[in-house]
């Protein structure tokens, strides 16, 4: 017998930029191969903002608008907007402020969440608390990333991984047996050195050792690009995904036999294989869009969720398990009866 649901998802939406960059395109601009990327990561192509002139808040707005329409609501019905992103439009105000403005959601309180690839799961868990407090009734939770804005063309081990996208859901208080049954979020600041980007942050003043990390051996400024210890991230990622799935199911008081679909964060097909194996999910129950989207951080799960709903693969009453990990380290999972 599962727990009573807290919030329910009443609408989903997503946005992918038009420009496609294939592995073959990358072969022409850097020392890499389609074979290496396909085998090591599982990505064949990614969608990128490129020359379109869009920002993160534009993408978030498109996904948010689609989710509000899908829910049969108007922007004025939305009383809270949470945008999970690590690629904000500015240091401040928040990206959510521009989404509010674009949508005309004038009755909303809005803010951003920074939890890297786990950001949307953090956003949903915060939304759960806000719904349970009784203060909000229609919350828009968006994951939106312009990750290619952090890509370093001189670093082939990260450049090939990322794409741009946004995904959104509208959530309301649950009133029946459908909705969020379990949630789990966790962080470990000791692992901050594995995955980071300084951007315009104040840590630039912090300490000499950090200053040294801002320039590579050729004196190239690395402050505005993503840095990652891929091998170490990989090891923690598998553990973190498994813990997230297990703890979310425990919180929901269900077992893997009750799960109809798994949407893991789309970072690497080998990581997806590992978690699918551990929670005994056959391939047809595991959602993968990594091959044509790349890693879109906080957007990857809400985009996949919108896709499987609109394709009819995920039906009302199905039990969905999602799990993610990301820079920080952060990790977490959700169980949702649709
Ligand atoms: N093309 C060709 N060769 C490459 C490329 C490339 N794009 N990138 C690296 N290589 C080479 C390396 O130079 C190295 O060569 P060497 O042996 O001659 O030194 C070799 O491939 C192996 O490199 P590794 O880094 O050991 O490769 P690995 O198998 O670990 O794969 C990868 C790298 C894909 C990054 C993997 O470690 C991984 O997926 N890690 C997890 C990353 C992740 O999930 N991050 C998500 C978080 S993102 C966020 O939070 C925003």
CSV table of C-alpha atoms and ligand atoms in Angstrom, one decimal:
chain,number,residue,atom,x,y,z
A,1,UNK,CA,0.0,0.0,0.0
A,2,UNK,CA,1.6,3.2,-1.1
A,3,UNK,CA,1.6,6.6,0.6
A,4,UNK,CA,-1.1,9.2,0.0
A,5,UNK,CA,0.0,11.5,-2.9
A,6,UNK,CA,1.0,15.1,-2.2
A,7,UNK,CA,0.9,16.9,-5.5
A,8,UNK,CA,-0.4,15.9,-8.9
A,9,UNK,CA,1.0,16.8,-12.4
A,10,UNK,CA,-1.8,18.4,-14.5
A,11,UNK,CA,0.2,19.6,-17.5
A,12,UNK,CA,3.5,19.1,-19.2
A,13,UNK,CA,5.5,20.9,-21.9
A,14,UNK,CA,8.9,21.0,-23.5
A,15,UNK,CA,11.0,22.9,-25.9
A,16,UNK,CA,14.0,21.8,-28.0
A,17,UNK,CA,16.0,24.3,-30.2
A,18,UNK,CA,15.9,23.7,-33.9
A,19,UNK,CA,19.6,23.4,-34.6
A,20,UNK,CA,21.0,19.9,-34.6
A,21,UNK,CA,24.7,19.2,-34.1
A,22,UNK,CA,25.6,15.6,-35.0
A,23,UNK,CA,28.7,13.7,-33.9
A,24,UNK,CA,29.9,13.9,-37.5
A,25,UNK,CA,29.6,17.7,-37.3
A,26,UNK,CA,31.8,17.6,-34.2
A,27,UNK,CA,34.4,15.4,-36.0
A,28,UNK,CA,35.0,18.4,-38.3
A,29,UNK,CA,35.8,20.8,-35.5
A,30,UNK,CA,37.6,18.8,-32.9
A,31,UNK,CA,39.7,15.6,-32.4
A,32,UNK,CA,36.8,13.2,-31.7
A,33,UNK,CA,34.9,10.5,-33.5
A,34,UNK,CA,31.2,9.4,-33.8
A,35,UNK,CA,32.4,5.9,-32.6
A,36,UNK,CA,34.0,7.2,-29.4
A,37,UNK,CA,31.0,9.4,-28.4
A,38,UNK,CA,28.5,6.7,-29.3
A,39,UNK,CA,30.3,3.9,-27.4
A,40,UNK,CA,31.4,5.9,-24.3
A,41,UNK,CA,28.3,8.1,-23.9
A,42,UNK,CA,25.5,7.0,-26.2
A,43,UNK,CA,24.9,10.4,-27.8
A,44,UNK,CA,24.5,10.7,-31.6
A,45,UNK,CA,23.3,14.3,-31.8
A,46,UNK,CA,22.3,17.2,-29.6
A,47,UNK,CA,20.0,20.2,-30.0
A,48,UNK,CA,21.7,23.6,-29.5
A,49,UNK,CA,20.6,27.2,-29.3
A,50,UNK,CA,23.4,28.2,-31.7
A,51,UNK,CA,22.8,31.5,-33.5
A,52,UNK,CA,19.0,31.6,-32.6
A,53,UNK,CA,19.5,34.4,-30.1
A,54,UNK,CA,17.4,32.6,-27.4
A,55,UNK,CA,18.3,32.7,-23.7
A,56,UNK,CA,17.5,30.2,-21.0
A,57,UNK,CA,14.4,32.2,-19.9
A,58,UNK,CA,13.1,32.1,-23.5
A,59,UNK,CA,13.3,28.3,-23.6
A,60,UNK,CA,11.8,28.1,-20.1
A,61,UNK,CA,8.9,30.3,-21.2
A,62,UNK,CA,8.2,28.1,-24.3
A,63,UNK,CA,8.0,24.9,-22.1
A,64,UNK,CA,6.1,26.7,-19.4
A,65,UNK,CA,3.5,28.1,-21.8
A,66,UNK,CA,3.0,24.6,-23.3
A,67,UNK,CA,2.6,23.1,-19.8
A,68,UNK,CA,0.0,25.7,-18.7
A,69,UNK,CA,-2.0,25.2,-21.9
A,70,UNK,CA,-1.8,21.4,-21.4
A,71,UNK,CA,-3.2,21.9,-17.9
A,72,UNK,CA,-6.1,23.9,-19.3
A,73,UNK,CA,-5.0,26.9,-17.3
A,74,UNK,CA,-4.0,30.5,-18.0
A,75,UNK,CA,-0.8,32.2,-16.9
A,76,UNK,CA,-2.7,34.2,-14.4
A,77,UNK,CA,-3.8,31.0,-12.6
A,78,UNK,CA,-0.1,30.2,-11.8
A,79,UNK,CA,0.7,31.3,-8.3
A,80,UNK,CA,4.4,30.2,-8.1
A,81,UNK,CA,7.1,29.6,-10.7
A,82,UNK,CA,10.2,27.6,-9.9
A,83,UNK,CA,13.0,27.5,-12.5
A,84,UNK,CA,15.8,25.0,-12.0
A,85,UNK,CA,18.9,26.1,-14.0
A,86,UNK,CA,22.6,26.3,-13.8
A,87,UNK,CA,22.7,28.6,-16.8
A,88,UNK,CA,20.7,31.6,-15.7
A,89,UNK,CA,20.1,34.6,-17.9
A,90,UNK,CA,21.9,36.8,-15.3
A,91,UNK,CA,23.4,36.6,-11.8
A,92,UNK,CA,20.2,38.4,-10.8
A,93,UNK,CA,17.3,38.9,-11.1
A,94,UNK,CA,16.4,35.2,-11.3
A,95,UNK,CA,15.6,33.6,-14.6
A,96,UNK,CA,12.2,32.9,-13.2
A,97,UNK,CA,11.5,36.6,-13.2
A,98,UNK,CA,11.9,36.8,-16.9
A,99,UNK,CA,9.7,33.8,-17.4
A,100,UNK,CA,7.0,35.4,-15.3
A,101,UNK,CA,7.3,38.6,-17.4
A,102,UNK,CA,7.2,36.6,-20.7
A,103,UNK,CA,4.2,34.6,-19.6
A,104,UNK,CA,2.3,37.5,-18.0
A,105,UNK,CA,2.0,35.3,-14.8
A,106,UNK,CA,1.3,38.4,-12.7
A,107,UNK,CA,-0.1,36.5,-9.7
A,108,UNK,CA,3.0,34.4,-9.1
A,109,UNK,CA,5.9,34.4,-6.7
A,110,UNK,CA,8.9,33.2,-8.6
A,111,UNK,CA,12.5,32.0,-7.9
A,112,UNK,CA,15.3,29.9,-9.3
A,113,UNK,CA,16.8,26.6,-7.9
A,114,UNK,CA,20.5,25.7,-8.5
A,115,UNK,CA,21.1,22.0,-8.1
A,116,UNK,CA,22.6,21.2,-11.5
A,117,UNK,CA,21.2,18.1,-13.2
A,118,UNK,CA,19.1,17.3,-10.1
A,119,UNK,CA,17.5,20.8,-10.3
A,120,UNK,CA,14.1,19.8,-11.5
A,121,UNK,CA,13.8,17.1,-8.8
A,122,UNK,CA,14.8,19.7,-6.2
A,123,UNK,CA,12.2,22.0,-7.7
A,124,UNK,CA,9.5,19.4,-7.5
A,125,UNK,CA,10.4,18.6,-3.9
A,126,UNK,CA,10.2,22.3,-3.0
A,127,UNK,CA,6.9,22.5,-4.8
A,128,UNK,CA,5.6,19.6,-2.7
A,129,UNK,CA,6.4,21.4,0.5
A,130,UNK,CA,4.8,24.6,-0.8
A,131,UNK,CA,1.7,22.7,-1.8
A,132,UNK,CA,1.5,20.9,1.5
A,133,UNK,CA,1.8,24.3,3.3
A,134,UNK,CA,-1.5,25.3,1.6
A,135,UNK,CA,0.0,28.5,0.3
A,136,UNK,CA,0.1,27.7,-3.4
A,137,UNK,CA,-2.4,25.8,-5.7
A,138,UNK,CA,-0.9,26.0,-9.2
A,139,UNK,CA,2.9,25.8,-9.4
A,140,UNK,CA,4.9,25.8,-12.6
A,141,UNK,CA,8.2,23.8,-12.2
A,142,UNK,CA,10.6,24.2,-15.0
A,143,UNK,CA,14.0,22.8,-15.8
A,144,UNK,CA,15.8,24.9,-18.5
A,145,UNK,CA,19.4,24.8,-19.6
A,146,UNK,CA,21.6,26.6,-22.2
A,147,UNK,CA,24.4,24.2,-21.3
A,148,UNK,CA,26.3,24.8,-24.6
A,149,UNK,CA,26.9,28.4,-23.3
A,150,UNK,CA,29.3,26.7,-20.8
A,151,UNK,CA,31.0,24.4,-23.4
A,152,UNK,CA,34.7,24.7,-23.9
A,153,UNK,CA,35.7,23.8,-27.5
A,154,UNK,CA,39.2,23.1,-26.3
A,155,UNK,CA,38.0,20.3,-24.0
A,156,UNK,CA,36.7,17.4,-26.1
A,157,UNK,CA,35.8,15.3,-23.0
A,158,UNK,CA,33.0,17.7,-22.0
A,159,UNK,CA,32.2,19.6,-25.3
A,160,UNK,CA,30.6,16.6,-26.9
A,161,UNK,CA,28.2,15.9,-24.0
A,162,UNK,CA,25.9,18.8,-23.7
A,163,UNK,CA,22.7,20.1,-25.4
A,164,UNK,CA,20.1,22.8,-24.7
A,165,UNK,CA,16.5,22.3,-23.8
A,166,UNK,CA,13.7,23.0,-21.4
A,167,UNK,CA,10.9,21.0,-19.8
A,168,UNK,CA,8.0,22.1,-17.5
A,169,UNK,CA,5.1,20.7,-15.5
A,170,UNK,CA,2.2,22.3,-13.7
A,171,UNK,CA,1.4,20.8,-10.3
A,172,UNK,CA,-1.6,21.1,-8.0
A,173,UNK,CA,-2.6,19.6,-4.6
A,174,UNK,CA,-3.4,15.9,-5.1
A,175,UNK,CA,-7.1,15.0,-4.5
A,176,UNK,CA,-7.3,11.3,-5.2
A,177,UNK,CA,-4.9,8.4,-5.5
A,178,UNK,CA,-2.8,10.0,-8.2
A,179,UNK,CA,0.3,12.2,-7.7
A,180,UNK,CA,3.7,12.3,-6.1
A,181,UNK,CA,4.0,9.4,-3.8
A,182,UNK,CA,7.7,9.7,-2.8
A,183,UNK,CA,10.6,12.0,-3.0
A,184,UNK,CA,14.3,12.1,-1.9
A,185,UNK,CA,17.0,14.7,-2.3
A,186,UNK,CA,20.6,14.8,-1.1
A,187,UNK,CA,23.8,16.7,-1.5
A,188,UNK,CA,27.5,16.4,-0.7
A,189,UNK,CA,29.6,19.5,-0.9
A,190,UNK,CA,32.9,17.6,-0.5
A,191,UNK,CA,32.5,16.6,-4.1
A,192,UNK,CA,32.2,20.2,-5.4
A,193,UNK,CA,35.6,20.0,-7.1
A,194,UNK,CA,34.4,17.3,-9.5
A,195,UNK,CA,32.1,19.5,-11.6
A,196,UNK,CA,31.8,23.2,-11.7
A,197,UNK,CA,31.8,26.5,-13.6
A,198,UNK,CA,32.9,29.8,-12.0
A,199,UNK,CA,30.8,32.0,-14.3
A,200,UNK,CA,30.5,35.4,-12.7
A,201,UNK,CA,30.5,34.0,-9.2
A,202,UNK,CA,32.2,35.6,-6.2
A,203,UNK,CA,34.4,32.6,-5.5
A,204,UNK,CA,36.7,34.3,-8.0
A,205,UNK,CA,38.0,36.2,-4.9
A,206,UNK,CA,38.2,33.2,-2.6
A,207,UNK,CA,41.6,31.6,-2.6
A,208,UNK,CA,44.7,31.1,-4.6
A,209,UNK,CA,44.1,27.5,-5.3
A,210,UNK,CA,40.8,28.4,-7.0
A,211,UNK,CA,42.5,31.2,-8.9
A,212,UNK,CA,44.9,28.6,-10.3
A,213,UNK,CA,42.0,26.6,-11.6
A,214,UNK,CA,40.7,29.5,-13.6
A,215,UNK,CA,43.5,29.3,-16.2
A,216,UNK,CA,44.8,26.2,-18.0
A,217,UNK,CA,48.4,25.4,-18.6
A,218,UNK,CA,48.4,27.6,-21.7
A,219,UNK,CA,47.0,30.6,-19.8
A,220,UNK,CA,43.5,30.2,-21.4
A,221,UNK,CA,40.7,31.6,-19.2
A,222,UNK,CA,38.5,28.8,-18.0
A,223,UNK,CA,36.2,30.8,-15.8
A,224,UNK,CA,33.2,30.8,-18.1
A,225,UNK,CA,33.2,27.1,-19.1
A,226,UNK,CA,32.3,23.8,-17.5
A,227,UNK,CA,35.1,21.8,-15.8
A,228,UNK,CA,34.5,18.1,-15.0
A,229,UNK,CA,36.5,15.1,-13.6
A,230,UNK,CA,34.4,12.8,-15.8
A,231,UNK,CA,35.8,9.5,-14.4
A,232,UNK,CA,35.1,10.4,-10.8
A,233,UNK,CA,31.7,11.8,-11.6
A,234,UNK,CA,30.9,8.6,-13.3
A,235,UNK,CA,31.6,6.5,-10.2
A,236,UNK,CA,29.6,8.7,-7.9
A,237,UNK,CA,26.8,9.1,-10.5
A,238,UNK,CA,26.0,5.4,-10.6
A,239,UNK,CA,25.9,5.1,-6.8
A,240,UNK,CA,23.9,8.3,-6.4
A,241,UNK,CA,21.3,7.3,-9.0
A,242,UNK,CA,20.7,3.9,-7.3
A,243,UNK,CA,20.4,5.5,-3.9
A,244,UNK,CA,18.0,8.1,-5.3
A,245,UNK,CA,15.8,5.4,-6.8
A,246,UNK,CA,15.8,3.2,-3.7
A,247,UNK,CA,15.1,6.0,-1.3
A,248,UNK,CA,12.3,7.5,-3.4
A,249,UNK,CA,10.6,4.1,-3.6
A,250,UNK,CA,11.1,3.6,0.1
A,251,UNK,CA,9.5,7.0,0.8
A,252,UNK,CA,6.6,6.1,-1.5
A,253,UNK,CA,6.3,2.7,0.3
A,254,UNK,CA,6.4,0.8,-2.9
A,255,UNK,CA,8.9,-1.7,-4.6
A,256,UNK,CA,10.3,-1.9,-8.1
A,257,UNK,CA,7.5,-4.3,-9.0
A,258,UNK,CA,5.1,-1.4,-8.8
A,259,UNK,CA,7.1,0.8,-11.3
A,260,UNK,CA,5.8,1.1,-14.8
A,261,UNK,CA,8.4,3.5,-16.2
A,262,UNK,CA,11.9,4.8,-15.3
A,263,UNK,CA,13.1,8.1,-16.5
A,264,UNK,CA,16.8,8.4,-15.4
A,265,UNK,CA,18.7,11.7,-15.9
A,266,UNK,CA,20.2,11.5,-19.5
A,267,UNK,CA,23.9,11.9,-19.0
A,268,UNK,CA,25.5,8.6,-20.2
A,269,UNK,CA,23.9,5.4,-21.6
A,270,UNK,CA,26.2,3.3,-19.4
A,271,UNK,CA,24.9,5.1,-16.3
A,272,UNK,CA,21.3,4.5,-17.5
A,273,UNK,CA,22.1,0.8,-18.0
A,274,UNK,CA,23.5,0.5,-14.5
A,275,UNK,CA,20.5,2.0,-12.7
A,276,UNK,CA,18.0,0.1,-15.0
A,277,UNK,CA,19.7,-3.2,-14.1
A,278,UNK,CA,19.8,-2.4,-10.4
A,279,UNK,CA,16.0,-1.6,-10.2
A,280,UNK,CA,15.2,-4.5,-12.5
A,281,UNK,CA,13.7,-2.4,-15.3
A,282,UNK,CA,13.4,-4.1,-18.7
A,283,UNK,CA,14.5,-1.9,-21.6
A,284,UNK,CA,11.0,-1.1,-22.8
A,285,UNK,CA,10.3,0.6,-19.4
A,286,UNK,CA,13.4,2.8,-19.5
A,287,UNK,CA,13.1,6.1,-21.2
A,288,UNK,CA,16.2,7.2,-23.3
A,289,UNK,CA,16.4,10.4,-25.4
A,290,UNK,CA,20.0,11.0,-24.8
A,291,UNK,CA,21.0,9.8,-28.2
A,292,UNK,CA,19.4,12.8,-29.9
A,293,UNK,CA,19.4,15.4,-27.1
A,294,UNK,CA,22.7,15.0,-25.3
A,295,UNK,CA,22.9,15.9,-21.6
A,296,UNK,CA,20.5,18.8,-20.9
A,297,UNK,CA,21.0,18.8,-17.1
A,298,UNK,CA,17.8,19.9,-15.2
A,299,UNK,CA,15.8,19.8,-18.4
A,300,UNK,CA,16.4,16.2,-19.3
A,301,UNK,CA,13.8,14.5,-17.1
A,302,UNK,CA,10.9,17.0,-17.6
A,303,UNK,CA,11.5,16.9,-21.4
A,304,UNK,CA,11.5,13.1,-21.4
A,305,UNK,CA,8.3,13.1,-19.2
A,306,UNK,CA,6.5,15.4,-21.7
A,307,UNK,CA,7.6,13.3,-24.6
A,308,UNK,CA,6.4,10.0,-23.2
A,309,UNK,CA,3.1,11.5,-22.1
A,310,UNK,CA,2.4,13.1,-25.5
A,311,UNK,CA,3.5,9.9,-27.3
A,312,UNK,CA,1.0,7.9,-25.2
A,313,UNK,CA,3.7,5.7,-23.7
A,314,UNK,CA,3.0,6.9,-20.2
A,315,UNK,CA,-0.7,6.6,-19.2
A,316,UNK,CA,-2.9,7.9,-16.4
A,317,UNK,CA,-2.4,5.6,-13.4
A,318,UNK,CA,1.1,4.5,-14.4
A,319,UNK,CA,3.7,4.7,-11.7
A,320,UNK,CA,6.8,6.7,-12.8
A,321,UNK,CA,10.3,6.6,-11.1
A,322,UNK,CA,12.8,9.4,-11.9
A,323,UNK,CA,16.3,9.7,-10.6
A,324,UNK,CA,19.1,12.1,-11.2
A,325,UNK,CA,22.6,13.3,-10.1
A,326,UNK,CA,24.5,16.4,-10.9
A,327,UNK,CA,27.2,18.9,-10.0
A,328,UNK,CA,27.5,19.7,-6.3
A,329,UNK,CA,27.2,16.8,-5.8
A,330,UNK,CA,23.5,16.6,-5.8
A,331,UNK,CA,21.2,13.7,-6.3
A,332,UNK,CA,17.5,12.7,-5.9
A,333,UNK,CA,14.5,10.8,-7.0
A,334,UNK,CA,10.7,10.9,-7.2
A,335,UNK,CA,7.9,8.4,-7.5
A,336,UNK,CA,4.8,9.8,-9.3
A,337,UNK,CA,1.5,8.0,-10.0
A,338,UNK,CA,0.4,9.8,-13.2
B,1,LIG,N1,36.6,12.0,-28.3
B,1,LIG,C1,37.6,11.1,-28.4
B,1,LIG,N2,38.4,10.8,-27.3
B,1,LIG,C2,38.1,11.4,-26.2
B,1,LIG,C3,37.0,12.3,-26.0
B,1,LIG,C4,36.3,12.6,-27.2
B,1,LIG,N3,35.2,13.4,-27.2
B,1,LIG,N4,37.0,12.7,-24.8
B,1,LIG,C5,37.9,12.1,-24.1
B,1,LIG,N5,38.6,11.3,-24.9
B,1,LIG,C6,39.8,10.4,-24.7
B,1,LIG,C7,40.6,10.9,-23.5
B,1,LIG,O1,41.5,11.9,-23.9
B,1,LIG,C8,41.2,9.6,-23.0
B,1,LIG,O2,42.3,9.4,-23.9
B,1,LIG,P1,43.7,8.8,-23.3
B,1,LIG,O3,43.4,7.4,-22.8
B,1,LIG,O4,44.6,8.8,-24.6
B,1,LIG,O5,44.2,9.7,-22.3
B,1,LIG,C9,40.2,8.6,-23.3
B,1,LIG,O6,39.3,9.1,-24.3
B,1,LIG,C10,39.5,8.1,-22.1
B,1,LIG,O7,39.0,9.3,-21.4
B,1,LIG,P2,38.2,9.1,-20.1
B,1,LIG,O8,37.9,10.5,-19.6
B,1,LIG,O9,38.8,8.1,-19.2
B,1,LIG,O10,36.8,8.5,-20.7
B,1,LIG,P3,35.6,7.9,-20.0
B,1,LIG,O11,35.4,6.5,-20.4
B,1,LIG,O12,35.6,8.2,-18.5
B,1,LIG,O13,34.4,8.7,-20.6
B,1,LIG,C11,32.9,10.5,-20.0
B,1,LIG,C12,34.3,10.1,-20.4
B,1,LIG,C13,32.0,10.2,-21.1
B,1,LIG,C14,32.9,12.0,-19.7
B,1,LIG,C15,32.5,9.7,-18.7
B,1,LIG,O14,33.5,9.8,-17.7
B,1,LIG,C16,31.2,10.1,-18.1
B,1,LIG,O15,30.2,10.0,-18.7
B,1,LIG,N6,31.3,10.6,-16.9
B,1,LIG,C17,30.1,11.1,-16.3
B,1,LIG,C18,29.9,12.5,-16.7
B,1,LIG,C19,28.5,13.0,-16.3
B,1,LIG,O16,27.6,12.2,-16.3
B,1,LIG,N7,28.3,14.2,-16.1
B,1,LIG,C20,27.0,14.7,-15.8
B,1,LIG,C21,26.9,15.8,-15.0
B,1,LIG,S1,26.8,17.2,-15.9
B,1,LIG,C22,26.2,18.4,-14.9
B,1,LIG,O17,26.0,18.2,-13.8
B,1,LIG,C23,26.0,19.7,-15.6
